[in-house]
Every structure is written in C-alpha cells, then in structure tokens.
Short mmCIF file of N, CA, C and O in Angstrom, two decimals:
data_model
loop_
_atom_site.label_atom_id
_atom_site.label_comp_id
_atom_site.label_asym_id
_atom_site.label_seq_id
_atom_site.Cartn_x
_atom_site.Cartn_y
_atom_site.Cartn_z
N UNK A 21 0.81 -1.19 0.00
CA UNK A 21 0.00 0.00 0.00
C UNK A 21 0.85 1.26 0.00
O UNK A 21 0.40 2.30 -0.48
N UNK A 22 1.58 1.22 0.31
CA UNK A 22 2.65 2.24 1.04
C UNK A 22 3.34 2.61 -0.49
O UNK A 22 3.72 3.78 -0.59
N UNK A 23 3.53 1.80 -1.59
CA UNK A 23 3.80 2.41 -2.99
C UNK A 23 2.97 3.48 -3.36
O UNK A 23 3.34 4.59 -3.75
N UNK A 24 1.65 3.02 -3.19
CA UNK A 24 0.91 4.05 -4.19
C UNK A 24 0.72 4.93 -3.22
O UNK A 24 -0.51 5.07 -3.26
N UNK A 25 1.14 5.69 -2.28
CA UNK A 25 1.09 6.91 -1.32
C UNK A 25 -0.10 6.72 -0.46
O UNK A 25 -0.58 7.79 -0.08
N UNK A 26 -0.89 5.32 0.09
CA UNK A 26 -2.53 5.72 0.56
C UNK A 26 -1.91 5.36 1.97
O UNK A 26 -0.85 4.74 2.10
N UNK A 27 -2.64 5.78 2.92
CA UNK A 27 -2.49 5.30 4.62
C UNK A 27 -2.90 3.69 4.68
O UNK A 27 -3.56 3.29 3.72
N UNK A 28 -2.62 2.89 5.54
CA UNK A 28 -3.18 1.76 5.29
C UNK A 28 -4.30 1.38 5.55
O UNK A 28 -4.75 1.66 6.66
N UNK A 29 -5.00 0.72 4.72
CA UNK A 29 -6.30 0.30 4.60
C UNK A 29 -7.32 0.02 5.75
O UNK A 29 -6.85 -0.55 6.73
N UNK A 30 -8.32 0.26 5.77
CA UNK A 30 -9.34 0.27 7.11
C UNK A 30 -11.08 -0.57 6.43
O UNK A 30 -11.57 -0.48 5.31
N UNK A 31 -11.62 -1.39 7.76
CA UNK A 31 -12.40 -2.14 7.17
C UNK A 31 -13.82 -1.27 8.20
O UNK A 31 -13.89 -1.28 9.43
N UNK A 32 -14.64 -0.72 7.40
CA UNK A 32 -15.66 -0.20 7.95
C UNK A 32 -16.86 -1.28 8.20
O UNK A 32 -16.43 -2.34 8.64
N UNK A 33 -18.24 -1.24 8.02
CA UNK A 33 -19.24 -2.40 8.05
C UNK A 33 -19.04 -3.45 7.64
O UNK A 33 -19.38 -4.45 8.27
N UNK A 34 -18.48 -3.49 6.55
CA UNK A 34 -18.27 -4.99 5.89
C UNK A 34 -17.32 -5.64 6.60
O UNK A 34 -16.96 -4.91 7.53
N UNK A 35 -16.70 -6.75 6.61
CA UNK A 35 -15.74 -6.71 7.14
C UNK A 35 -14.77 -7.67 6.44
O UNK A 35 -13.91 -8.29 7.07
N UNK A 36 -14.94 -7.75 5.06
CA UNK A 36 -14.18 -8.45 4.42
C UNK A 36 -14.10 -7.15 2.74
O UNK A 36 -13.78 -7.60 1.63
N UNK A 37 -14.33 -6.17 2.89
CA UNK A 37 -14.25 -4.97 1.94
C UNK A 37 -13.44 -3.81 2.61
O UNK A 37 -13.92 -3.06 3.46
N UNK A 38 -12.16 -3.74 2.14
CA UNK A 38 -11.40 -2.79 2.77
C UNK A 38 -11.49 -1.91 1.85
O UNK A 38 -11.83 -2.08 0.68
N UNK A 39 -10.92 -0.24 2.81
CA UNK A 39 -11.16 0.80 1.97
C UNK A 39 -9.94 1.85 2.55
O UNK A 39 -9.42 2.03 3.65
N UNK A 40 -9.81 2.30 1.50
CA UNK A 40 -7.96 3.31 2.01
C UNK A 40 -8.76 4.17 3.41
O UNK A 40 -9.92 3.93 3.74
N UNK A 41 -7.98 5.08 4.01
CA UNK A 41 -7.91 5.52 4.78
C UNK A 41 -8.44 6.80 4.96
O UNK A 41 -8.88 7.43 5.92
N UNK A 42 -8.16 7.13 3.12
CA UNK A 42 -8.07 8.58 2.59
C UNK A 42 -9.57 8.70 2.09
O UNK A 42 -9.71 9.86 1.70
N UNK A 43 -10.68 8.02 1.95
CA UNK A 43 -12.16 8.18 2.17
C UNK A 43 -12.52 7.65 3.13
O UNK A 43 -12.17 6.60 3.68
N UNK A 44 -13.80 8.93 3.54
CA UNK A 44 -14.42 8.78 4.75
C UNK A 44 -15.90 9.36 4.67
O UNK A 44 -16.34 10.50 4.54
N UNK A 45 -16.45 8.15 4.81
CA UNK A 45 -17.97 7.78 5.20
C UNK A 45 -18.47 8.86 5.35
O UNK A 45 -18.07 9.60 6.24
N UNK A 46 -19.54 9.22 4.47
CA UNK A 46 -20.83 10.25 4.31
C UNK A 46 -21.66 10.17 5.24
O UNK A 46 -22.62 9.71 4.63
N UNK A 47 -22.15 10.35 6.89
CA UNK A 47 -22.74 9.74 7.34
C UNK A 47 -24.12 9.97 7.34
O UNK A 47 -24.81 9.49 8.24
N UNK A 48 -24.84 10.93 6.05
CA UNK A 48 -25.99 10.98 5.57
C UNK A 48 -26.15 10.30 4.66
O UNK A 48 -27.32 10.41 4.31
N UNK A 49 -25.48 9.46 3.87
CA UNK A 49 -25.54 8.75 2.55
C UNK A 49 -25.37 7.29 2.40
O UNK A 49 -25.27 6.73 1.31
N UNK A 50 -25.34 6.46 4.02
CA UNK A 50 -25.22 4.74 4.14
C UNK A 50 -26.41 4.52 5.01
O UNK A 50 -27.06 5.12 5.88
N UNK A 51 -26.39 3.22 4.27
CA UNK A 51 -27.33 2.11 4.96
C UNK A 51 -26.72 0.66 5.27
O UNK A 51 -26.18 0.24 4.25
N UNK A 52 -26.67 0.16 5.88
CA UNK A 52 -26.07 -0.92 6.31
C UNK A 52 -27.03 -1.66 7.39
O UNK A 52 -27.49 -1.31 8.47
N UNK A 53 -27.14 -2.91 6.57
CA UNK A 53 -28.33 -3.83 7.31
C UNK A 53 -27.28 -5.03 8.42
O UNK A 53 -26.18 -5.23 7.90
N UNK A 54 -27.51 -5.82 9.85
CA UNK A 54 -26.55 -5.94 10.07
C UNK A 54 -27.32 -7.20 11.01
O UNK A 54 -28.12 -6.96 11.91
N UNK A 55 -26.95 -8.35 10.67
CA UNK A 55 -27.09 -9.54 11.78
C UNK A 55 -26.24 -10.19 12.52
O UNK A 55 -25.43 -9.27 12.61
N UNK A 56 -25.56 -11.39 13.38
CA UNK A 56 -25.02 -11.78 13.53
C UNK A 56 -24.03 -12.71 12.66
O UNK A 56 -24.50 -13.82 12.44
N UNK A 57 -22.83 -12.49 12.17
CA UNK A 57 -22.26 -12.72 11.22
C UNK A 57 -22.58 -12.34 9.66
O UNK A 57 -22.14 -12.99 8.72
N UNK A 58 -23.48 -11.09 9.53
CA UNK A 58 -23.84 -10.86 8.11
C UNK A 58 -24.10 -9.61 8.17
O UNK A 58 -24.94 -9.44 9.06
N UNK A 59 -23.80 -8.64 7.67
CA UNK A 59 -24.27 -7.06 6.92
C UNK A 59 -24.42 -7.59 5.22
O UNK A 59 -24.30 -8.63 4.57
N UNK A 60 -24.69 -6.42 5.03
CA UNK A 60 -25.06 -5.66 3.75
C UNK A 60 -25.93 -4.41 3.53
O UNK A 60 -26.73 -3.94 4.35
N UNK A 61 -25.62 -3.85 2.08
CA UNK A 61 -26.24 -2.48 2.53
C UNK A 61 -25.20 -1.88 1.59
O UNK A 61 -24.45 -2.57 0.91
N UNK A 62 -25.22 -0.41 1.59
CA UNK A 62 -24.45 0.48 1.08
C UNK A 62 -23.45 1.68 2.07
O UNK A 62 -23.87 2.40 2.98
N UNK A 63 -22.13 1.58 1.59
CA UNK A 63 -21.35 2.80 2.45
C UNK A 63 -21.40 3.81 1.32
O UNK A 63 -21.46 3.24 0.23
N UNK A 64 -21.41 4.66 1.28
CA UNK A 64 -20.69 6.14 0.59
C UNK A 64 -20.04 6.90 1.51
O UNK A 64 -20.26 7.47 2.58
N UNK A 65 -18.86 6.64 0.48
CA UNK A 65 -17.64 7.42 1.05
C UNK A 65 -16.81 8.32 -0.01
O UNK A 65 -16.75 8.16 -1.23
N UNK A 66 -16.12 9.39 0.85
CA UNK A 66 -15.84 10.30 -0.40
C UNK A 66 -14.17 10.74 0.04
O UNK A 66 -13.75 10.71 1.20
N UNK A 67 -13.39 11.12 -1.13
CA UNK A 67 -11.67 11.75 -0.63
C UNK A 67 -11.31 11.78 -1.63
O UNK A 67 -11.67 11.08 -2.58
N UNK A 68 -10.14 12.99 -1.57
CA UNK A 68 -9.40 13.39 -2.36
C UNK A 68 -8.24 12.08 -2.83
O UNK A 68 -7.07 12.16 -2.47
N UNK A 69 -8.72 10.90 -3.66
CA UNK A 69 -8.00 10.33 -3.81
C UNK A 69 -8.02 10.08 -5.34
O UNK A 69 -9.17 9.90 -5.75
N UNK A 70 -6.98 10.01 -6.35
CA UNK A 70 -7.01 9.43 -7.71
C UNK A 70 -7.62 8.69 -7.60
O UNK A 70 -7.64 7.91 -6.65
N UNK A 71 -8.74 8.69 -9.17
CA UNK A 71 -9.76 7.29 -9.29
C UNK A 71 -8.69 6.27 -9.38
O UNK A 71 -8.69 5.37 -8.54
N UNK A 72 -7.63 6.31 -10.45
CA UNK A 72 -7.09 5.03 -10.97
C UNK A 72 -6.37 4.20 -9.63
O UNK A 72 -6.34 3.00 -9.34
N UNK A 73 -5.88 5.30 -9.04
CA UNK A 73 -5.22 4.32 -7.92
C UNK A 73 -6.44 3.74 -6.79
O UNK A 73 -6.06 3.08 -5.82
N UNK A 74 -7.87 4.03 -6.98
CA UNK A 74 -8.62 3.61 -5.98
C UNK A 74 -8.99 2.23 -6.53
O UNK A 74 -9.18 1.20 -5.88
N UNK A 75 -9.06 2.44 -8.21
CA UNK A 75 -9.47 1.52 -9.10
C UNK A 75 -8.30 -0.11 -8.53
O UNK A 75 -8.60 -1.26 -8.20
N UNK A 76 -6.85 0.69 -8.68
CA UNK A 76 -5.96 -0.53 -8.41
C UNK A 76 -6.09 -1.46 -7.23
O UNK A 76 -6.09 -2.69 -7.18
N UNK A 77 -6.24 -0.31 -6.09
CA UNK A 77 -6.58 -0.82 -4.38
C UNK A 77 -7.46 -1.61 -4.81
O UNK A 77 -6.99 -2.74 -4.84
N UNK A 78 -8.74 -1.56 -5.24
CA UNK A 78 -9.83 -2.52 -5.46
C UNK A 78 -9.36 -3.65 -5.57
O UNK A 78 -9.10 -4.57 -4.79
N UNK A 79 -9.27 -3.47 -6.73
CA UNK A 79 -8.81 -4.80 -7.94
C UNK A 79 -7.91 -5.42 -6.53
O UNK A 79 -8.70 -6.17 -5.96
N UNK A 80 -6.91 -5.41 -5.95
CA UNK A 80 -5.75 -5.56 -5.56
C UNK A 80 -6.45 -6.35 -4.24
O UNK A 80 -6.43 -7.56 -4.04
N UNK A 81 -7.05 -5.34 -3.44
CA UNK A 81 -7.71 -5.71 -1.78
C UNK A 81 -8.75 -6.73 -2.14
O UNK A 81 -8.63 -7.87 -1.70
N UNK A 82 -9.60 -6.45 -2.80
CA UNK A 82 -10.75 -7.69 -3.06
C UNK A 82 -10.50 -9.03 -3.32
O UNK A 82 -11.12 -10.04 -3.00
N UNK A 83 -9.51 -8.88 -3.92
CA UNK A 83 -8.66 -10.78 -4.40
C UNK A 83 -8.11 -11.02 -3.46
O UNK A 83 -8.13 -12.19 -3.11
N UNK A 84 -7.43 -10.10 -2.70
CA UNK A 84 -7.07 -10.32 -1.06
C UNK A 84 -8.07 -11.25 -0.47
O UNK A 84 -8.16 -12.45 -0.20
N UNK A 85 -8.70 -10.28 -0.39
CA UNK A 85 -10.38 -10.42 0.82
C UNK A 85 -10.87 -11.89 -0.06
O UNK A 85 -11.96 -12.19 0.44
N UNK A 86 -10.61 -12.67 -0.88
CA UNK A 86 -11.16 -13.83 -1.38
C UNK A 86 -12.42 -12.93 -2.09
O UNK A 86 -13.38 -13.19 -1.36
N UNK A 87 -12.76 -12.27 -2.85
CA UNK A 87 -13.68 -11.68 -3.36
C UNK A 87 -13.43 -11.95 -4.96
O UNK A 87 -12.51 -11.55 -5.67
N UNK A 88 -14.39 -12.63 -5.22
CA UNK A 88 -13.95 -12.98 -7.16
C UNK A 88 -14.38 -11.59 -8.21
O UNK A 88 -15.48 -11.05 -8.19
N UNK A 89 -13.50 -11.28 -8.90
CA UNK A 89 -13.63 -10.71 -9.98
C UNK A 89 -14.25 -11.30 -11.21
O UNK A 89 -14.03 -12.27 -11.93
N UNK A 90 -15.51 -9.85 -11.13
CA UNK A 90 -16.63 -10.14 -12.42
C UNK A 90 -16.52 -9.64 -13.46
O UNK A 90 -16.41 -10.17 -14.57
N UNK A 91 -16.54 -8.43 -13.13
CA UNK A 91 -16.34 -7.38 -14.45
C UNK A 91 -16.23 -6.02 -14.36
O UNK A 91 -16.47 -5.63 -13.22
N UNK A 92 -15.94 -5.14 -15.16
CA UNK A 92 -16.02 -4.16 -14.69
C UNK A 92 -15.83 -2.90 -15.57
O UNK A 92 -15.01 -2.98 -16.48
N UNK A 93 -16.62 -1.59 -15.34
CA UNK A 93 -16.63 -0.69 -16.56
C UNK A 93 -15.83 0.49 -16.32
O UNK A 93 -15.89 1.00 -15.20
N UNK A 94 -15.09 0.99 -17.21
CA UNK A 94 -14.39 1.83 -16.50
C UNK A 94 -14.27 3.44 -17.56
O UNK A 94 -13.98 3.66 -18.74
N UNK A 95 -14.54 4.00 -16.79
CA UNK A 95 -14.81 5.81 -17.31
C UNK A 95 -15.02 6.68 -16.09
O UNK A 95 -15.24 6.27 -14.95
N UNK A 96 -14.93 7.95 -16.49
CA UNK A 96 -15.38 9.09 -14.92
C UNK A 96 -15.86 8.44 -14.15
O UNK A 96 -15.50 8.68 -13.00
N UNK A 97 -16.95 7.23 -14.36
CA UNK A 97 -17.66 6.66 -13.27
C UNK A 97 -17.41 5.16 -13.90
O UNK A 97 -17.74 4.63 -14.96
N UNK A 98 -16.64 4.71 -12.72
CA UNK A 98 -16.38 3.13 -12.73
C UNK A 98 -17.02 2.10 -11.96
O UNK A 98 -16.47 1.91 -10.87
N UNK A 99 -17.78 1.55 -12.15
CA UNK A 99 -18.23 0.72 -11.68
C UNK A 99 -17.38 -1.18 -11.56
O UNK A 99 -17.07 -1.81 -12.57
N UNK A 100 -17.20 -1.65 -10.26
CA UNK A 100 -16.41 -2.77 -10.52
C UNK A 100 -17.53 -3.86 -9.70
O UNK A 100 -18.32 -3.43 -8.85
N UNK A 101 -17.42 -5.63 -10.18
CA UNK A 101 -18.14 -6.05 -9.57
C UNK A 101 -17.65 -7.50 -8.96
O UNK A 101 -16.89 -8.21 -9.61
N UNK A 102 -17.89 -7.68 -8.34
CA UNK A 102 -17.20 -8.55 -7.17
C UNK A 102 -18.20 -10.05 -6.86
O UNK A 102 -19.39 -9.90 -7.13
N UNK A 103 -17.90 -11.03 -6.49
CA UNK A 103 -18.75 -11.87 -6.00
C UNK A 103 -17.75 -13.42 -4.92
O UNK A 103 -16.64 -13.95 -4.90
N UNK A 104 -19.05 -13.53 -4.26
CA UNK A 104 -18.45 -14.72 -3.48
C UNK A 104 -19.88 -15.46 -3.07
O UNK A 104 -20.97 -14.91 -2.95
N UNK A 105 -19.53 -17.10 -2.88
CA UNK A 105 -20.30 -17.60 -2.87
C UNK A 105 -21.96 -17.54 -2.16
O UNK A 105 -22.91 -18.28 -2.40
N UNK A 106 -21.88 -16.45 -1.30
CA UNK A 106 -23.19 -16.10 -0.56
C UNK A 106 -23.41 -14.52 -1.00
O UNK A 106 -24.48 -14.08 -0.57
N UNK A 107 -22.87 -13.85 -1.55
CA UNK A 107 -22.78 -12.35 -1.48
C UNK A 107 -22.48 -11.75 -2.80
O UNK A 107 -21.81 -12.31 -3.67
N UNK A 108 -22.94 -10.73 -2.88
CA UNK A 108 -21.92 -10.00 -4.33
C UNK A 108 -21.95 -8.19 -3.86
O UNK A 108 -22.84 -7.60 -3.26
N UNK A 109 -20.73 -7.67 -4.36
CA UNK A 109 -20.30 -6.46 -4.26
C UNK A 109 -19.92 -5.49 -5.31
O UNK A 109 -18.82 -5.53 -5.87
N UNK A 110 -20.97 -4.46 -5.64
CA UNK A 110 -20.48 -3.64 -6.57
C UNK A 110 -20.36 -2.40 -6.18
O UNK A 110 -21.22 -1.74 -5.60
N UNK A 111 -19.03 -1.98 -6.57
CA UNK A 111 -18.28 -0.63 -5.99
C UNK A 111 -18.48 0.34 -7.17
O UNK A 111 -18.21 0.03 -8.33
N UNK A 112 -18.94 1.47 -6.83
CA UNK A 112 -19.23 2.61 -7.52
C UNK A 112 -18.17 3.63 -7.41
O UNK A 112 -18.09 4.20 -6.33
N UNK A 113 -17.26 3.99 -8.43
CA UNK A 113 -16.24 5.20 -7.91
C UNK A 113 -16.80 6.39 -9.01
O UNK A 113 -17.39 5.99 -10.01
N UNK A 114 -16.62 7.72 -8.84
CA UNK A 114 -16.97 8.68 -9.54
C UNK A 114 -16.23 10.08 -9.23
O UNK A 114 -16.07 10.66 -8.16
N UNK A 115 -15.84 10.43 -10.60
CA UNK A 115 -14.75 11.73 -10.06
C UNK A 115 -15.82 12.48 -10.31
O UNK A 115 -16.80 12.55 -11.06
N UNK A 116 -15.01 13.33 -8.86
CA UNK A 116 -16.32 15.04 -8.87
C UNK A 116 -15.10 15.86 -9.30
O UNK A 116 -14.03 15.53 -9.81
N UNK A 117 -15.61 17.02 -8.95
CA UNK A 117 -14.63 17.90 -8.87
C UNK A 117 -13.61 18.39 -8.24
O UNK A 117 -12.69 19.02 -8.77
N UNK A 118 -13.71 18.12 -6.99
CA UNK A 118 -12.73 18.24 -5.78
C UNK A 118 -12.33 17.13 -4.92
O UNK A 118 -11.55 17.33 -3.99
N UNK A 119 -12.98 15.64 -5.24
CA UNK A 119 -13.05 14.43 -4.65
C UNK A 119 -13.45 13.57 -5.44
O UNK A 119 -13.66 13.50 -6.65
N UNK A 120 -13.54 12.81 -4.42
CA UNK A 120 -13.93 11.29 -5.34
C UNK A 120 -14.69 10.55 -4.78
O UNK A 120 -14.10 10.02 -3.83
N UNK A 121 -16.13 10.09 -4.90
CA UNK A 121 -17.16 9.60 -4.34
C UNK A 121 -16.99 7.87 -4.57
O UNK A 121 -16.78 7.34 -5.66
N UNK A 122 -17.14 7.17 -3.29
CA UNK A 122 -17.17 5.62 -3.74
C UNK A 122 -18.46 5.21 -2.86
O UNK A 122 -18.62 5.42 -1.65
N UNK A 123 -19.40 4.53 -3.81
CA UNK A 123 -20.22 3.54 -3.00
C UNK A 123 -20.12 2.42 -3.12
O UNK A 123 -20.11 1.76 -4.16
N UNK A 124 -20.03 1.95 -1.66
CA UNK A 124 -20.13 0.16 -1.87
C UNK A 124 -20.84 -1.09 -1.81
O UNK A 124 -20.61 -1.91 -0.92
N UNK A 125 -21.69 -1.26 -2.70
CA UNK A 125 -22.98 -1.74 -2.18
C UNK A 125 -22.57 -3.79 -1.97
O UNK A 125 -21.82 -4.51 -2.62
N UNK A 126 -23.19 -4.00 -1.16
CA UNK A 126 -22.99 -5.33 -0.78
C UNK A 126 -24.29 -6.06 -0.05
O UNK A 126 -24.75 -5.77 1.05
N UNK A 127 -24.78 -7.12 -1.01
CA UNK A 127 -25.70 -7.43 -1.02
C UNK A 127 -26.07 -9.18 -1.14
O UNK A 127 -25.74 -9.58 -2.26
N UNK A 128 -26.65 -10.29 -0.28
CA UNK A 128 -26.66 -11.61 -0.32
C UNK A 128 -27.15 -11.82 -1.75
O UNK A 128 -27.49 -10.99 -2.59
N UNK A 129 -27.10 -13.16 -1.82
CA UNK A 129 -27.16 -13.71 -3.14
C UNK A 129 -28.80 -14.85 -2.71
O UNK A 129 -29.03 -15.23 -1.56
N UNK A 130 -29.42 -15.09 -3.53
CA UNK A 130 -30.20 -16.28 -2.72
C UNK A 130 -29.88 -17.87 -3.30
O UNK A 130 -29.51 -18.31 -4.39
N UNK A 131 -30.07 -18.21 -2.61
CA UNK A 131 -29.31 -19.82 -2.76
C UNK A 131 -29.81 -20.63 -4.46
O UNK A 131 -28.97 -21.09 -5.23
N UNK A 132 -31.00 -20.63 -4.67
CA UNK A 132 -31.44 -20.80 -5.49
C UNK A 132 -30.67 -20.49 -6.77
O UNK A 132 -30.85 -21.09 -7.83
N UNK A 133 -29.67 -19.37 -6.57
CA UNK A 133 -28.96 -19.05 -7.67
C UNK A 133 -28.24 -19.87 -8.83
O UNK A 133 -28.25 -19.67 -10.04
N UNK A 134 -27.62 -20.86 -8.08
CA UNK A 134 -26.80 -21.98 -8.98
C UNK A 134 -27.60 -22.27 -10.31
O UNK A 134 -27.03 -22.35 -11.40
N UNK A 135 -28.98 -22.42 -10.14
CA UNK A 135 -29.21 -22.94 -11.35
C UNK A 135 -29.62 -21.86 -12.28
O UNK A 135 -30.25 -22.05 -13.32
N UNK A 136 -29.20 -20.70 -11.82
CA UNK A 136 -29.46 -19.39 -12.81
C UNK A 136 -28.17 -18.61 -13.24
O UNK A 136 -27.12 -18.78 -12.62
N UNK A 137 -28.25 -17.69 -14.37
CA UNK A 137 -27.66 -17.31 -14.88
C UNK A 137 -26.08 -16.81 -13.32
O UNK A 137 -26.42 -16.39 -12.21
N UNK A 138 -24.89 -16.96 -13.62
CA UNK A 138 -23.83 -16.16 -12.43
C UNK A 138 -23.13 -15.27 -13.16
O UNK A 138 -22.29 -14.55 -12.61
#
C-alpha cells in the first residue's frame, strides 16, 4: 500500500471490503443492514483520492479479501463487480470535482442461484 502513497487500509461495516484511509464515510448517505455474522447495505464514502489508484486498491484488496472478480466498466464513473459464494459487491467510484465519491454496495445472493444465470 505504502507504494501508491494511501495510509493503510481500514475495514468499515463490511468486514471483508477494505477501503484506504483517505475516504471517509458520508454519514448521511449509508445504509447498512446488520445480523449476527452478516451485513449488507451500502457505504458512501468520499476523498481526495485518484480514481485510478482507488481503481488498483480494489482490484488488488478484493482478491485479497477472497472476493472474485466479475467485471467491470471503466470511465469518470467506474463501476467494478465482485462476487463470493453467498454475497456480491459492486463498488461505484466517480470523479467530482474536488473528490472522489465511492459507493459500496454489498448485497446476499439467494441460494437458489446456482441454477441461474452467475
């Protein structure tokens, strides 16, 4: 972490979705649903951080975190998408003008899924 200039990484609600140091939680703009061993829900968080290097942390922390890479679109507003066998995660990044907005939405999967499209 310490290459690309960010503080080291911090795990807010989720607890297998890390996020640099250098965004910090909108606390008018999350929802986070939360049981014993399970959240989901959305963070928005915002900082003066380059998209591309938030783009890399992603890519980089999520394969960490055992989080599979799906796909992902990339322009002013990047969207990346993530999945694991009970859950899936799609991260929203978007350059403003003075910052950089990320939401992270993370959301169960229902079991039934296997025999449908993944």
């Amino acid at each position: 972490m310490q290459d690309m200039g960010l503080a080291p990484p911090v795990y807010y609600d989720f607890g297998d979705v890390r996020v640099p140091d250098e965004l910090k939680v909108d606390n008018n703009a999350w929802f986070v649903y939360k049981t014993p061993g399970f959240s989901a829900g959305v963070l928005v968080l915002a900082g003066n951080v380059e998209i591309y290097s938030l783009i890399a942390f992603f890519e980089n922390s999520m394969s960490t975190d055992r989080w599979e890479f799906v796909s992902s679109f990339k322009s002013p507003r990047t969207i990346m998408i993530f999945k694991k066998p009970d859950r899936r995660c799609v991260i929203n990044i978007t350059e403003r003008k003075f910052s950089t907005l990320v939401e992270i939405w993370v959301a169960p999967t229902i079991k039934a899924e296997s025999n449908q499209i993944q």
